[in-house]
Tab-separated table of C-alpha atoms in Angstrom:
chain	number	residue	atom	x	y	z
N	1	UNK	CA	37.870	-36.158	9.283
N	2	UNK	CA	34.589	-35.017	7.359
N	3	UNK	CA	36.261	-32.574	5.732
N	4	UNK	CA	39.064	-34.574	4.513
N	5	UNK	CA	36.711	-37.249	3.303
N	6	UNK	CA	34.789	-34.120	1.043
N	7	UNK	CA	37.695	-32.967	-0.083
N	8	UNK	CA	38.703	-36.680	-1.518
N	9	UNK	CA	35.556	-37.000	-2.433
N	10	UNK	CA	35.789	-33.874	-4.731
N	11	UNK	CA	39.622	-34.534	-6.189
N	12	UNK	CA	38.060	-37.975	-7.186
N	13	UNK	CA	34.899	-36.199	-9.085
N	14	UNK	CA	37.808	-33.859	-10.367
N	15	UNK	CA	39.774	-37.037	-11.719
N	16	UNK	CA	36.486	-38.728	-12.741
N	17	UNK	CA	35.194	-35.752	-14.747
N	18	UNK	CA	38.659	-35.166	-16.489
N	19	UNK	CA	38.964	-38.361	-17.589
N	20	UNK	CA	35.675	-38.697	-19.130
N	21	UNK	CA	36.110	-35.042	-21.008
N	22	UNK	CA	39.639	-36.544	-21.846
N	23	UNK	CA	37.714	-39.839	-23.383
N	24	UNK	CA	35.273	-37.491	-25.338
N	25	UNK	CA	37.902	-35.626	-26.838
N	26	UNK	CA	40.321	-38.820	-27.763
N	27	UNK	CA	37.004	-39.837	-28.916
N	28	UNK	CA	36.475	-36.939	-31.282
N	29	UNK	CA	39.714	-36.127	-31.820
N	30	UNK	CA	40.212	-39.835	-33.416
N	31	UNK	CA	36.960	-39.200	-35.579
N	32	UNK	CA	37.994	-35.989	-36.666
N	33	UNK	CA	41.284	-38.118	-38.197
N	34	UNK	CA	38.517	-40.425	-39.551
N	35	UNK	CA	37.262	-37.983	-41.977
N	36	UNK	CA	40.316	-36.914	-42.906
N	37	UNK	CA	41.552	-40.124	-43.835
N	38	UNK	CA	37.883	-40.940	-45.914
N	39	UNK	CA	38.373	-37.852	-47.739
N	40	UNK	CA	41.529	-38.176	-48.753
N	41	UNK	CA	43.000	-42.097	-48.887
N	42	UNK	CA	39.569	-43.348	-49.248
N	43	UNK	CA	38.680	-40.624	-52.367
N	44	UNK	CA	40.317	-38.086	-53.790
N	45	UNK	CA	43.623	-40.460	-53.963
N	46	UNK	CA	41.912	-43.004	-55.436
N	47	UNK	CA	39.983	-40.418	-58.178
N	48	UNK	CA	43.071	-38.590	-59.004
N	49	UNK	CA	45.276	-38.929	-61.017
N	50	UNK	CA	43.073	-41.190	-62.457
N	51	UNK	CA	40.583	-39.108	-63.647
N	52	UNK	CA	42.587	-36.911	-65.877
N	53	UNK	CA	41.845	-36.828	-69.366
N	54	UNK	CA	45.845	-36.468	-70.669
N	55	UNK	CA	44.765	-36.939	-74.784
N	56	UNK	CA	41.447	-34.716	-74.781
N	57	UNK	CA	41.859	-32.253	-71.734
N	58	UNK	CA	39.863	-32.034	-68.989
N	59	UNK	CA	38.568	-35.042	-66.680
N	60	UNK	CA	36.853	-38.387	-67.931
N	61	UNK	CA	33.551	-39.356	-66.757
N	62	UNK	CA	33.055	-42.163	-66.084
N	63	UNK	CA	34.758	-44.798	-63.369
N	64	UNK	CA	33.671	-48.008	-62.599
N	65	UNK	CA	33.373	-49.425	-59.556
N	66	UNK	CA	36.408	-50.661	-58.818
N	67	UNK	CA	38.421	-47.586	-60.142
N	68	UNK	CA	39.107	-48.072	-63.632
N	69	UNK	CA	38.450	-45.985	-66.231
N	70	UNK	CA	34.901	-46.623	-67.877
N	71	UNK	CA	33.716	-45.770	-71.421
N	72	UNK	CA	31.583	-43.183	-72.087
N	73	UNK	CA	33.000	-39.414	-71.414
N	74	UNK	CA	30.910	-36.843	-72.688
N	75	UNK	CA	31.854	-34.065	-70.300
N	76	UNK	CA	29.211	-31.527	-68.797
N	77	UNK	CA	30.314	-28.484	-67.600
N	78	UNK	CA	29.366	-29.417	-63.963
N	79	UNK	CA	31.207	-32.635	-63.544
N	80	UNK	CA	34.037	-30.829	-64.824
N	81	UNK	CA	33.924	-27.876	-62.758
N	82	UNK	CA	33.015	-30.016	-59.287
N	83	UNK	CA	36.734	-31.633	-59.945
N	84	UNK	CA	38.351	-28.243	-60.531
N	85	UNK	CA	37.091	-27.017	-57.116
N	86	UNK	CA	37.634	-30.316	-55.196
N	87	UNK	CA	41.173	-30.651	-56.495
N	88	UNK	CA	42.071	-26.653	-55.082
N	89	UNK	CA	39.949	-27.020	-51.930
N	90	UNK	CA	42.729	-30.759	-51.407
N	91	UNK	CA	45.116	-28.416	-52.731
N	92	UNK	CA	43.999	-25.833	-49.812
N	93	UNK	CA	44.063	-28.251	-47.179
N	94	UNK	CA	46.677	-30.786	-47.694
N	95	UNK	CA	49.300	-28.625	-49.142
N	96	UNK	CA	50.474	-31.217	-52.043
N	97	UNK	CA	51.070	-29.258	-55.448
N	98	UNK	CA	50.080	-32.544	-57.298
N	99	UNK	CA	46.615	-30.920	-56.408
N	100	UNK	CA	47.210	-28.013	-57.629
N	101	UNK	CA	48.484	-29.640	-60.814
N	102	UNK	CA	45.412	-31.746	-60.935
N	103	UNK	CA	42.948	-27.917	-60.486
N	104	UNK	CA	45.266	-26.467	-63.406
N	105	UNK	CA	44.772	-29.251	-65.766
N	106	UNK	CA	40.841	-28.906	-65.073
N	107	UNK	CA	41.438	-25.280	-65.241
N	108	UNK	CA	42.562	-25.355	-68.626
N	109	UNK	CA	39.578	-27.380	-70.249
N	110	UNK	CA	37.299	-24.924	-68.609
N	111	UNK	CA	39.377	-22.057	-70.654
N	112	UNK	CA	40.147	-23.408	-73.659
N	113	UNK	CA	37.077	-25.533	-74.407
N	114	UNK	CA	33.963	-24.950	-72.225
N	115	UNK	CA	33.738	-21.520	-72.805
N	116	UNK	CA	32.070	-20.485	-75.776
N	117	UNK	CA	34.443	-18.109	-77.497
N	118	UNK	CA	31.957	-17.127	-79.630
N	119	UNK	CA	28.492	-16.042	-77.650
N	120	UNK	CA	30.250	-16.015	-74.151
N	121	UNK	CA	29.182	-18.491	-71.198
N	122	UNK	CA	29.788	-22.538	-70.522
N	123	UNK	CA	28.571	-24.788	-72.898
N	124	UNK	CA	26.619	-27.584	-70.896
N	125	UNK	CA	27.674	-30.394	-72.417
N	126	UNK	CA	30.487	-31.050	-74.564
N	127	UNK	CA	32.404	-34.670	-76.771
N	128	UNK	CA	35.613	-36.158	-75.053
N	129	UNK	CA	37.086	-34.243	-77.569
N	130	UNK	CA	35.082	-31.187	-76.717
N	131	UNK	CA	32.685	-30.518	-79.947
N	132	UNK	CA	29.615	-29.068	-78.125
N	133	UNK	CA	26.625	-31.772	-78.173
N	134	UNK	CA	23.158	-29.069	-77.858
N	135	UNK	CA	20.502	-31.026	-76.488
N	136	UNK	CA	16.690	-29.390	-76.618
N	137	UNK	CA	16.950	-26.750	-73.861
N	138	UNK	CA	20.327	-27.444	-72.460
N	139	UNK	CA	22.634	-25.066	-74.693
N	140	UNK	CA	23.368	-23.114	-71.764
N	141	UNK	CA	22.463	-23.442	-68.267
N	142	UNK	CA	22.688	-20.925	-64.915
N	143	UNK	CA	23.105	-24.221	-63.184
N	144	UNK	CA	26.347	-24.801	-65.177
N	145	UNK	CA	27.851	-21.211	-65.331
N	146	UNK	CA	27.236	-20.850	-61.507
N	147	UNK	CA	29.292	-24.216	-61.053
N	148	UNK	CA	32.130	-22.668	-63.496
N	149	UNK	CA	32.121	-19.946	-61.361
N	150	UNK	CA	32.693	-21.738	-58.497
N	151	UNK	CA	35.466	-23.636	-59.356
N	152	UNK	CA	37.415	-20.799	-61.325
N	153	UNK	CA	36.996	-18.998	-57.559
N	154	UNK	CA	38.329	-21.874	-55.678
N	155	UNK	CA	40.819	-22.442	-57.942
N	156	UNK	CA	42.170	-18.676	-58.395
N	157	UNK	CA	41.875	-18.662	-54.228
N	158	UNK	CA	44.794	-20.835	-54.421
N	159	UNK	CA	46.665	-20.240	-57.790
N	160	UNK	CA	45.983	-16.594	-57.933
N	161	UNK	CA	46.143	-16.787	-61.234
N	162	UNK	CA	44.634	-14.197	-62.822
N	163	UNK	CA	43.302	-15.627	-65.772
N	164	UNK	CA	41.205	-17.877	-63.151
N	165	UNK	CA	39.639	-15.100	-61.900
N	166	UNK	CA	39.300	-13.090	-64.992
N	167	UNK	CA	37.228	-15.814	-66.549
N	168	UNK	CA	34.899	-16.134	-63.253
N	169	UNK	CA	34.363	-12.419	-63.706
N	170	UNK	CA	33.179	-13.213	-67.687
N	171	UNK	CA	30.755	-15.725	-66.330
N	172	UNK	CA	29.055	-13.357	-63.692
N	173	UNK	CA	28.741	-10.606	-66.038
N	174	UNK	CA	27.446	-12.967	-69.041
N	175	UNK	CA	24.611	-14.406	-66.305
N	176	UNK	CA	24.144	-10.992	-65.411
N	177	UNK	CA	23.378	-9.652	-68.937
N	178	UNK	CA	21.598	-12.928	-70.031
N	179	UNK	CA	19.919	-14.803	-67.250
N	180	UNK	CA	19.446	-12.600	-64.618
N	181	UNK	CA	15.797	-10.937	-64.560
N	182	UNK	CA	15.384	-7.890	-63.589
N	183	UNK	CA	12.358	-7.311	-63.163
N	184	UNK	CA	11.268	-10.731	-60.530
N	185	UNK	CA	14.445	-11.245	-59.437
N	186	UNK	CA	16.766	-13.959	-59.486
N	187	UNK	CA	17.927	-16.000	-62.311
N	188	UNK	CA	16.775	-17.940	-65.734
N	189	UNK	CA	17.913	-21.258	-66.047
N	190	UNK	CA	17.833	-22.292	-69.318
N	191	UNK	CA	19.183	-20.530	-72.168
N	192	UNK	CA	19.675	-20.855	-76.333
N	193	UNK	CA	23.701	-20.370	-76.979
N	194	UNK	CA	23.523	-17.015	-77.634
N	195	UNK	CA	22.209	-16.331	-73.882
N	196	UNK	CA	18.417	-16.324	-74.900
N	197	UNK	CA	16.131	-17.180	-71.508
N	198	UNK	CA	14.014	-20.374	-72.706
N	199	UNK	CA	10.185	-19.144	-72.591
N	200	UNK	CA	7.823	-22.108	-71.919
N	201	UNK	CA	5.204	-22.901	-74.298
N	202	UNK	CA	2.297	-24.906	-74.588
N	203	UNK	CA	4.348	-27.517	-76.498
N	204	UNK	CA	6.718	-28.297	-74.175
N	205	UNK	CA	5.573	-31.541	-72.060
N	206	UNK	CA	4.378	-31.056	-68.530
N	207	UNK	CA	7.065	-32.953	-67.301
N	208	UNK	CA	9.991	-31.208	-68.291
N	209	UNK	CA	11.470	-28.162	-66.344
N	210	UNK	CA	12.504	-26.052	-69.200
N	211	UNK	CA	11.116	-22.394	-69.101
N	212	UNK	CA	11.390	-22.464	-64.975
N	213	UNK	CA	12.853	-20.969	-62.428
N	214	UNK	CA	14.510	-23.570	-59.881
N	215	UNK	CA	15.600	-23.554	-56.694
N	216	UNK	CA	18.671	-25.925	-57.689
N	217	UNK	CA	20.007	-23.463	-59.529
N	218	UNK	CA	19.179	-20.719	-57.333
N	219	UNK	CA	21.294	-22.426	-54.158
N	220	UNK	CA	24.196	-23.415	-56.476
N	221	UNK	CA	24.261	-19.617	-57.696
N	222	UNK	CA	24.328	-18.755	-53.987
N	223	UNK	CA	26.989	-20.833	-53.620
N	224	UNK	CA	28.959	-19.789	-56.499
N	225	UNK	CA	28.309	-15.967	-55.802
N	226	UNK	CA	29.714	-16.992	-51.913
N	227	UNK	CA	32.685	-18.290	-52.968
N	228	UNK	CA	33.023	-15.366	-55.840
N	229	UNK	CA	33.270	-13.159	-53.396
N	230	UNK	CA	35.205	-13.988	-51.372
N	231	UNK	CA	38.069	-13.402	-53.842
N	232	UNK	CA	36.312	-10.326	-55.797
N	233	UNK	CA	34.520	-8.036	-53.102
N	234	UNK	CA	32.583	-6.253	-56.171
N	235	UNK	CA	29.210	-5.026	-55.272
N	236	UNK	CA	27.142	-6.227	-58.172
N	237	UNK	CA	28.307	-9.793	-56.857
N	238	UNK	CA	27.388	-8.875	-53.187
N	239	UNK	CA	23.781	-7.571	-54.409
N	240	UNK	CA	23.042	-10.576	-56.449
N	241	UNK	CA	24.320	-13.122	-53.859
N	242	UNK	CA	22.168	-11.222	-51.146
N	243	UNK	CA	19.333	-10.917	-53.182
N	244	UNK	CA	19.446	-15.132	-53.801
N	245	UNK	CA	20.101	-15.431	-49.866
N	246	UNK	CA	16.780	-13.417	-48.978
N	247	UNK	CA	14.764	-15.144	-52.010
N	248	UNK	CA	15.574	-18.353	-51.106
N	249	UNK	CA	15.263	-17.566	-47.668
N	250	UNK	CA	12.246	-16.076	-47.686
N	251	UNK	CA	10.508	-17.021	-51.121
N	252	UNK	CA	11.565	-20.689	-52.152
N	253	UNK	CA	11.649	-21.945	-48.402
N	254	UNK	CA	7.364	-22.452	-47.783
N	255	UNK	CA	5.852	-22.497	-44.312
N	256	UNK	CA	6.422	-26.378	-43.731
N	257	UNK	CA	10.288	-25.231	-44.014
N	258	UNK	CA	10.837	-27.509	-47.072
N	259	UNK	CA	11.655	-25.700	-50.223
N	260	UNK	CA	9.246	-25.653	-53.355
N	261	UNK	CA	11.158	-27.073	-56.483
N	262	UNK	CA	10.373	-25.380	-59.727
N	263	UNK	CA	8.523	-21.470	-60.613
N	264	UNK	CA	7.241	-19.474	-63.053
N	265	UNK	CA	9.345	-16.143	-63.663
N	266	UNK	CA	7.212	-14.513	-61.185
N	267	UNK	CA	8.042	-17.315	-58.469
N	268	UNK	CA	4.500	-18.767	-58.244
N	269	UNK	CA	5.261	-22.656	-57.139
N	270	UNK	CA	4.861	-25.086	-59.450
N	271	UNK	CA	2.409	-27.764	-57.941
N	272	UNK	CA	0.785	-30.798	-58.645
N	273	UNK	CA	-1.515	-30.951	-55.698
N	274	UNK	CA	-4.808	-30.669	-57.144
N	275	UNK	CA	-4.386	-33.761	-59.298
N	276	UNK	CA	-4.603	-37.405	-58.918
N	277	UNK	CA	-1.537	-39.569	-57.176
N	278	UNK	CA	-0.857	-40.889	-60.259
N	279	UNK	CA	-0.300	-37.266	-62.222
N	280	UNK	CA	2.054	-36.361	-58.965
N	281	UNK	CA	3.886	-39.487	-59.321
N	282	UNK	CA	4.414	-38.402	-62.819
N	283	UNK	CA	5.718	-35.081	-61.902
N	284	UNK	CA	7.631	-36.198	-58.979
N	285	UNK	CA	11.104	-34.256	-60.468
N	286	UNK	CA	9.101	-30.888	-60.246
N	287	UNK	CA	7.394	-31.224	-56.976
N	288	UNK	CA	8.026	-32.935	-54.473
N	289	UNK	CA	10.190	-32.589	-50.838
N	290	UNK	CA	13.838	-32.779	-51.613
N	291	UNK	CA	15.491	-33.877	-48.249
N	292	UNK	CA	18.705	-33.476	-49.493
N	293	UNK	CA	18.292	-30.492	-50.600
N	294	UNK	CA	16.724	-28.452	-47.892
N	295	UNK	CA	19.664	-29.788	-45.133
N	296	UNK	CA	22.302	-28.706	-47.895
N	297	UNK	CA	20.430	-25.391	-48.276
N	298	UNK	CA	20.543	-25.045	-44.750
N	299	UNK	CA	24.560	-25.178	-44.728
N	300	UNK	CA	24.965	-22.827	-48.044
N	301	UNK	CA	22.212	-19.782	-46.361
N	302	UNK	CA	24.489	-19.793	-43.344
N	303	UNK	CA	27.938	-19.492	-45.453
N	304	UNK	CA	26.203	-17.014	-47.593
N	305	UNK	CA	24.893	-14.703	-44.618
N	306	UNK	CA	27.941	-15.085	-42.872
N	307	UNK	CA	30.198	-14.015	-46.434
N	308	UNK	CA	28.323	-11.315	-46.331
N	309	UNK	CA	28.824	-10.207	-42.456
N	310	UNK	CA	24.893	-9.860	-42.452
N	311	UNK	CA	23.091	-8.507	-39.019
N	312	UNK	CA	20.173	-10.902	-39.427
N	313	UNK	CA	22.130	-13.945	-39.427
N	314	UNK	CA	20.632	-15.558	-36.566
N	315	UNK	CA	17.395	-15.182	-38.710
N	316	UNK	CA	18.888	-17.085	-41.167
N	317	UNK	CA	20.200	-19.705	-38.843
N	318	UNK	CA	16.614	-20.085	-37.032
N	319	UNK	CA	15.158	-20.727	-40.671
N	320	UNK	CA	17.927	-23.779	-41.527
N	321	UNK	CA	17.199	-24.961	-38.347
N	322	UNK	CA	13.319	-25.299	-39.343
N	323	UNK	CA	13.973	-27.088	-42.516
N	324	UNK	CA	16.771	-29.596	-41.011
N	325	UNK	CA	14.230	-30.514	-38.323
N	326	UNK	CA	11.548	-31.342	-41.162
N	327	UNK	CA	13.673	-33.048	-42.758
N	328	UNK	CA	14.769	-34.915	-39.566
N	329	UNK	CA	11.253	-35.677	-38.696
N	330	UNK	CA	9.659	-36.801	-42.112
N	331	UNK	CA	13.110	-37.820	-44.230
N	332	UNK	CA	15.233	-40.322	-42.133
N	333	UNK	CA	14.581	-43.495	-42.265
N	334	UNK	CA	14.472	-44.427	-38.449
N	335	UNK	CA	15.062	-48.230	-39.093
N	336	UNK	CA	18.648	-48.160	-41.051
N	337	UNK	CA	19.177	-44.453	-41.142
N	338	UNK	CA	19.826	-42.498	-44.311
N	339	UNK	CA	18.107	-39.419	-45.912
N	340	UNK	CA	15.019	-40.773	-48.275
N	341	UNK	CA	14.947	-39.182	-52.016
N	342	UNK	CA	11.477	-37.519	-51.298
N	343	UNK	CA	7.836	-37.222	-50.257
N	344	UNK	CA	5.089	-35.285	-50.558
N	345	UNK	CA	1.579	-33.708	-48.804
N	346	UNK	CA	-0.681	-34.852	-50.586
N	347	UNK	CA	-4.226	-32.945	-50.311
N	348	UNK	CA	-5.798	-33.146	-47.042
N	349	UNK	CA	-2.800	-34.201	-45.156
N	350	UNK	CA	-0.787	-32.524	-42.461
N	351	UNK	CA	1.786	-35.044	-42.076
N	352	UNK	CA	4.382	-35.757	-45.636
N	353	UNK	CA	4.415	-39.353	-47.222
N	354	UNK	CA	7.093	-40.635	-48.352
N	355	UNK	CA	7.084	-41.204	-51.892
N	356	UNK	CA	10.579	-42.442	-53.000
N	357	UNK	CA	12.721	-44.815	-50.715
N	358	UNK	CA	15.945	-44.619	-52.448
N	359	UNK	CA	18.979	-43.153	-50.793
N	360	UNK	CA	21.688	-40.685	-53.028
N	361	UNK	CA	25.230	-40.249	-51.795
N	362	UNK	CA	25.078	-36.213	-51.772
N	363	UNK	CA	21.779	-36.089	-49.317
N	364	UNK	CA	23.802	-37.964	-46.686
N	365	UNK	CA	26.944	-35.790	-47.364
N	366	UNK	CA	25.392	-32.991	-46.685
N	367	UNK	CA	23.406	-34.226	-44.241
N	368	UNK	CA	26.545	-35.017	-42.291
N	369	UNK	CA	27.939	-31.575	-42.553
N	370	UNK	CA	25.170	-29.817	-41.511
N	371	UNK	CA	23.961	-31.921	-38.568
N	372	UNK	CA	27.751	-30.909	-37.302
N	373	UNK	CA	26.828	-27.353	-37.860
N	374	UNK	CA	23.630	-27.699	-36.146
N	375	UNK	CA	25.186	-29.621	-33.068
N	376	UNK	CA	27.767	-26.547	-32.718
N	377	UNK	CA	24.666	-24.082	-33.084
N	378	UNK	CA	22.587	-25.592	-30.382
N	379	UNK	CA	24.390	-28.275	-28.609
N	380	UNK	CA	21.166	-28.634	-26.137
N	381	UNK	CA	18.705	-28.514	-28.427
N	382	UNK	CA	16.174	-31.398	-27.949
N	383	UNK	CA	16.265	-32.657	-32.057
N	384	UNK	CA	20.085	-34.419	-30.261
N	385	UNK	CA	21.396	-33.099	-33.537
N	386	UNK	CA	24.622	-34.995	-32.803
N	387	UNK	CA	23.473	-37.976	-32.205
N	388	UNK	CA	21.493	-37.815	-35.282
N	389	UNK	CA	25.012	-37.336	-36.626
N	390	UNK	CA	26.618	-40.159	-35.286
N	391	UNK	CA	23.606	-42.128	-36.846
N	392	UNK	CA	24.039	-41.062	-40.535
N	393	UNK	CA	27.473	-41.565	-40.406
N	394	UNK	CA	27.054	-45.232	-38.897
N	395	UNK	CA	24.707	-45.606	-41.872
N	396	UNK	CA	26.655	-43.667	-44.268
N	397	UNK	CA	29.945	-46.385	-43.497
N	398	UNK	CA	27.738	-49.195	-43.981
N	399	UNK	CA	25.637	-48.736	-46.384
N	400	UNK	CA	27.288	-45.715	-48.710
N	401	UNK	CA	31.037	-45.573	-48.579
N	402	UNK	CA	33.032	-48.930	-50.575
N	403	UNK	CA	35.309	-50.204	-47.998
N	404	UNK	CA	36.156	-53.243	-50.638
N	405	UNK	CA	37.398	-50.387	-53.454
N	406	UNK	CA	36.934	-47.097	-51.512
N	407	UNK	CA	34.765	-44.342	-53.003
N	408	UNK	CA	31.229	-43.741	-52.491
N	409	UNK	CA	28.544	-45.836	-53.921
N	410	UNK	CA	25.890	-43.539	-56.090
N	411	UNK	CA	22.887	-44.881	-53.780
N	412	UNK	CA	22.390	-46.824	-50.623
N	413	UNK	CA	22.673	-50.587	-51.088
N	414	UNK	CA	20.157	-51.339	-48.141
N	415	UNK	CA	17.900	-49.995	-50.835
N	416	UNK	CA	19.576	-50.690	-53.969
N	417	UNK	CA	21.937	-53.357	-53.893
N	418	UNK	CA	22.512	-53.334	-57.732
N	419	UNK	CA	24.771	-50.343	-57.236
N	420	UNK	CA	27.655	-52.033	-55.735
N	421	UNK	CA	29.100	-53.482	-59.572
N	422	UNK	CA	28.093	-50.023	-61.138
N	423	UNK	CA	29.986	-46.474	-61.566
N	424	UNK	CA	31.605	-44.463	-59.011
N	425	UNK	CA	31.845	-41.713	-61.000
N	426	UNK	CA	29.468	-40.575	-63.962
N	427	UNK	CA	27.928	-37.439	-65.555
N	428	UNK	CA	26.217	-36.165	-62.377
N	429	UNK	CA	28.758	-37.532	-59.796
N	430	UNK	CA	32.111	-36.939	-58.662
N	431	UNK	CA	34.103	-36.317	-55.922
N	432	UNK	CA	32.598	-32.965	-54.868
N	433	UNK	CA	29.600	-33.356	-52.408
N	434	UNK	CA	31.277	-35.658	-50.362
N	435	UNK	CA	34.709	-34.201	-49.977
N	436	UNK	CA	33.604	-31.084	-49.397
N	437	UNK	CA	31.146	-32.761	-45.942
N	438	UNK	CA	33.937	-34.923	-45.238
N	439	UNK	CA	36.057	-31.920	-45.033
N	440	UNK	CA	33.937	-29.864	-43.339
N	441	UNK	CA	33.493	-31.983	-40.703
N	442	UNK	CA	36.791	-33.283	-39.724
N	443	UNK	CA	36.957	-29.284	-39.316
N	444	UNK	CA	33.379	-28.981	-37.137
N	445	UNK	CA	34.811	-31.641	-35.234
N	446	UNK	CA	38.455	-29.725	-34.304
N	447	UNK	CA	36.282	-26.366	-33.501
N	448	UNK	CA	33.633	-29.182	-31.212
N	449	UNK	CA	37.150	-30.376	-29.456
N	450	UNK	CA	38.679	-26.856	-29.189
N	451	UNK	CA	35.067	-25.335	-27.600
């Protein structure tokens, strides 16, 4: 009889234990279909076709916030690109050729009117109509080209059309003959239109980044260069995107695992810490701790390493880890949730202040997408990395994502209200950081289910 009772004892643990892993996985399963539907009924549908430019080419700017077509639409070579690779990468995973139509007619703008048929490379900023407007510094960017790049890869990956791919190949060897140094390592970002690296000078003010190396530019390359080749296995591109990996890595990244922002060409940190509060709060766009950036950087290492079929990936991986725990520790607001814009040590501190409160879109986008990562990576691991995810995403429906008009609001309105009644879409944002987490993890979440 003791037996019998041990053995129902153990079918009902059996039944017990099933049903809960069965609960967990409806439960994941149905937020996997979540993200799926926010990415693409929620924004992409409602960007496109809307966005298309059909008189001048190319994408307009600006949208308001209830998804109408704004006003101003100079068009930077980033914005521009961003669509291109966000309407192939919907293309890629939805399998509707309007899409694809959408990438071509982005495609074509990049072609015909971004690239500088006379000195070579992406102009960074160009009229609706596509005169280009040279602002002090700006002619030409590595930021820009590496985004070009990126979306000419993306968009060949799925169009395999050559001239795609032949123009991606222009822009690599055009950053390669003009921006790429040699001698340090890594890349120039601004340039004069005929390629010309921008030397700083004593007249340039303190606060502007012109004449230095960046470590935006230098993850966005890394990013470019991963998805370069992985559609052009050429080994100039697989020595410059390991030699960003490793300098980021191992250069930009400092011992708190936060990255520094700006450098001089021989990557000596640009820092403010010496001075007053005041003089840092003046220079808080070249140093400071860029939450946002150092979780993102986090995601784009490990895609880069793993591109490459490195050996030292866990290294890589262990590194990421370091900087998403800072960031978890000093950079989320534990009230609300939500990744802060930045902070800083000041002098004599061990422990960061926070010096800006506001909220962007693309920190908590790719904050999402790599807390997934990190969950997969080291699903005991006492940071709870998933529950930190289901946090930021609670925070990220509330306070980030329009469920009035859909689209994602440009900052968090627990911090900045105002943005509710102003543009979804502008020079600096589009569809691109928050498709791509949304994306990526609807997928973490099928490869969580499936594990």
């Amino acid at each position: 009889m003791k037996n019998i009772n041990i053995m129902k004892f153990n079918a009902l643990m059996v039944i017990v234990l099933m049903t809960f892993i069965g609960c967990a996985e409806k439960k994941s399963n149905k937020l996997a279909d979540t993200f799926d539907k926010d990415a693409k009924e929620e924004l992409i549908d409602k960007w496109y076709p809307l966005a298309l430019d059909k008189d001048d080419g190319g994408y307009y700017t600006n949208i308001t916030y209830d998804f109408k077509v704004g006003k101003e639409h100079e068009k930077m070579i980033v914005t521009q690109s961003r669509q291109v690779w966000v309407t192939s990468k919907a293309y890629k995973e939805y399998g509707d050729k309007a899409y694809l139509t959408y990438a071509e007619h982005g495609f074509k703008f990049l072609r015909d009117v971004m690239w500088d048929k006379e000195n070579g490379g992406f102009h960074t900023l160009v009229t609706k109509q596509g005169e280009p407007i040279v602002k002090p510094y700006e002619a030409k960017t590595a930021y820009g080209n590496a985004f070009a790049i990126y979306a000419l890869a993306a968009y060949y990956d799925v169009s395999k059309d050559e001239e795609a791919l032949d123009l991606a190949k222009k822009a690599f060897m055009w950053l390669e003959a003009h921006s790429h140094d040699n001698e340090f390592k890594g890349y120039f970002q601004h340039m004069e239109m005929d390629g010309t690296p921008i030397v700083r000078t004593e007249d340039i003010p303190s606060t502007s980044d012109a004449g230095y190396k960046d470590q935006n530019s230098s993850i966005h390359l890394m990013e470019a260069f991963t998805e370069l080749y992985q559609v052009w296995k050429d080994d100039t591109v697989k020595e410059r995107l390991t030699e960003l990996l490793l300098l980021i890595r191992d250069t930009i990244v400092n011992d708190k695992y936060s990255m520094d922002l700006f450098f001089t060409p021989d990557w000596t940190p640009v820092s403010f810490r010496e001075d007053s509060k005041e003089v840092i709060q003046e220079h808080f766009y070249l140093d400071h701790v860029s939450f946002g950036h150092d979780v993102e950087t986090a995601y784009l290492m490990l895609e880069a390493s793993e591109v490459l079929g490195r050996t030292d990936t866990e290294k890589t991986l262990e590194i990421g880890k370091k900087m998403v725990d800072h960031s978890l520790t000093y950079g989320l607001d534990k009230k609300l949730g939500g990744f802060y814009e930045g902070g800083y040590y000041f002098k004599g501190d061990d422990v960061l202040t926070i010096t800006n409160f506001d909220k962007n879109w693309w920190a908590q986008a790719e904050g999402l997408n790599t807390l997934l990562i990190m969950t997969r990576m080291y699903p005991d691991d006492k940071m709870n990395y998933y529950e930190k995810f289901e946090d930021l995403w609670t925070y990220t429906q509330k306070y980030m994502m329009d469920d009035t008009y859909g689209g994602w609001y440009s900052w968090g309105v627990d911090v900045r209200p105002e943005v509710k009644e102003e543009l979804k879409g502008h020079v600096w944002k589009t569809t691109y950081h928050n498709f791509r987490a949304l994306i990526n993890c609807k997928h973490q979440l099928e490869m969580l289910n499936a594990e």
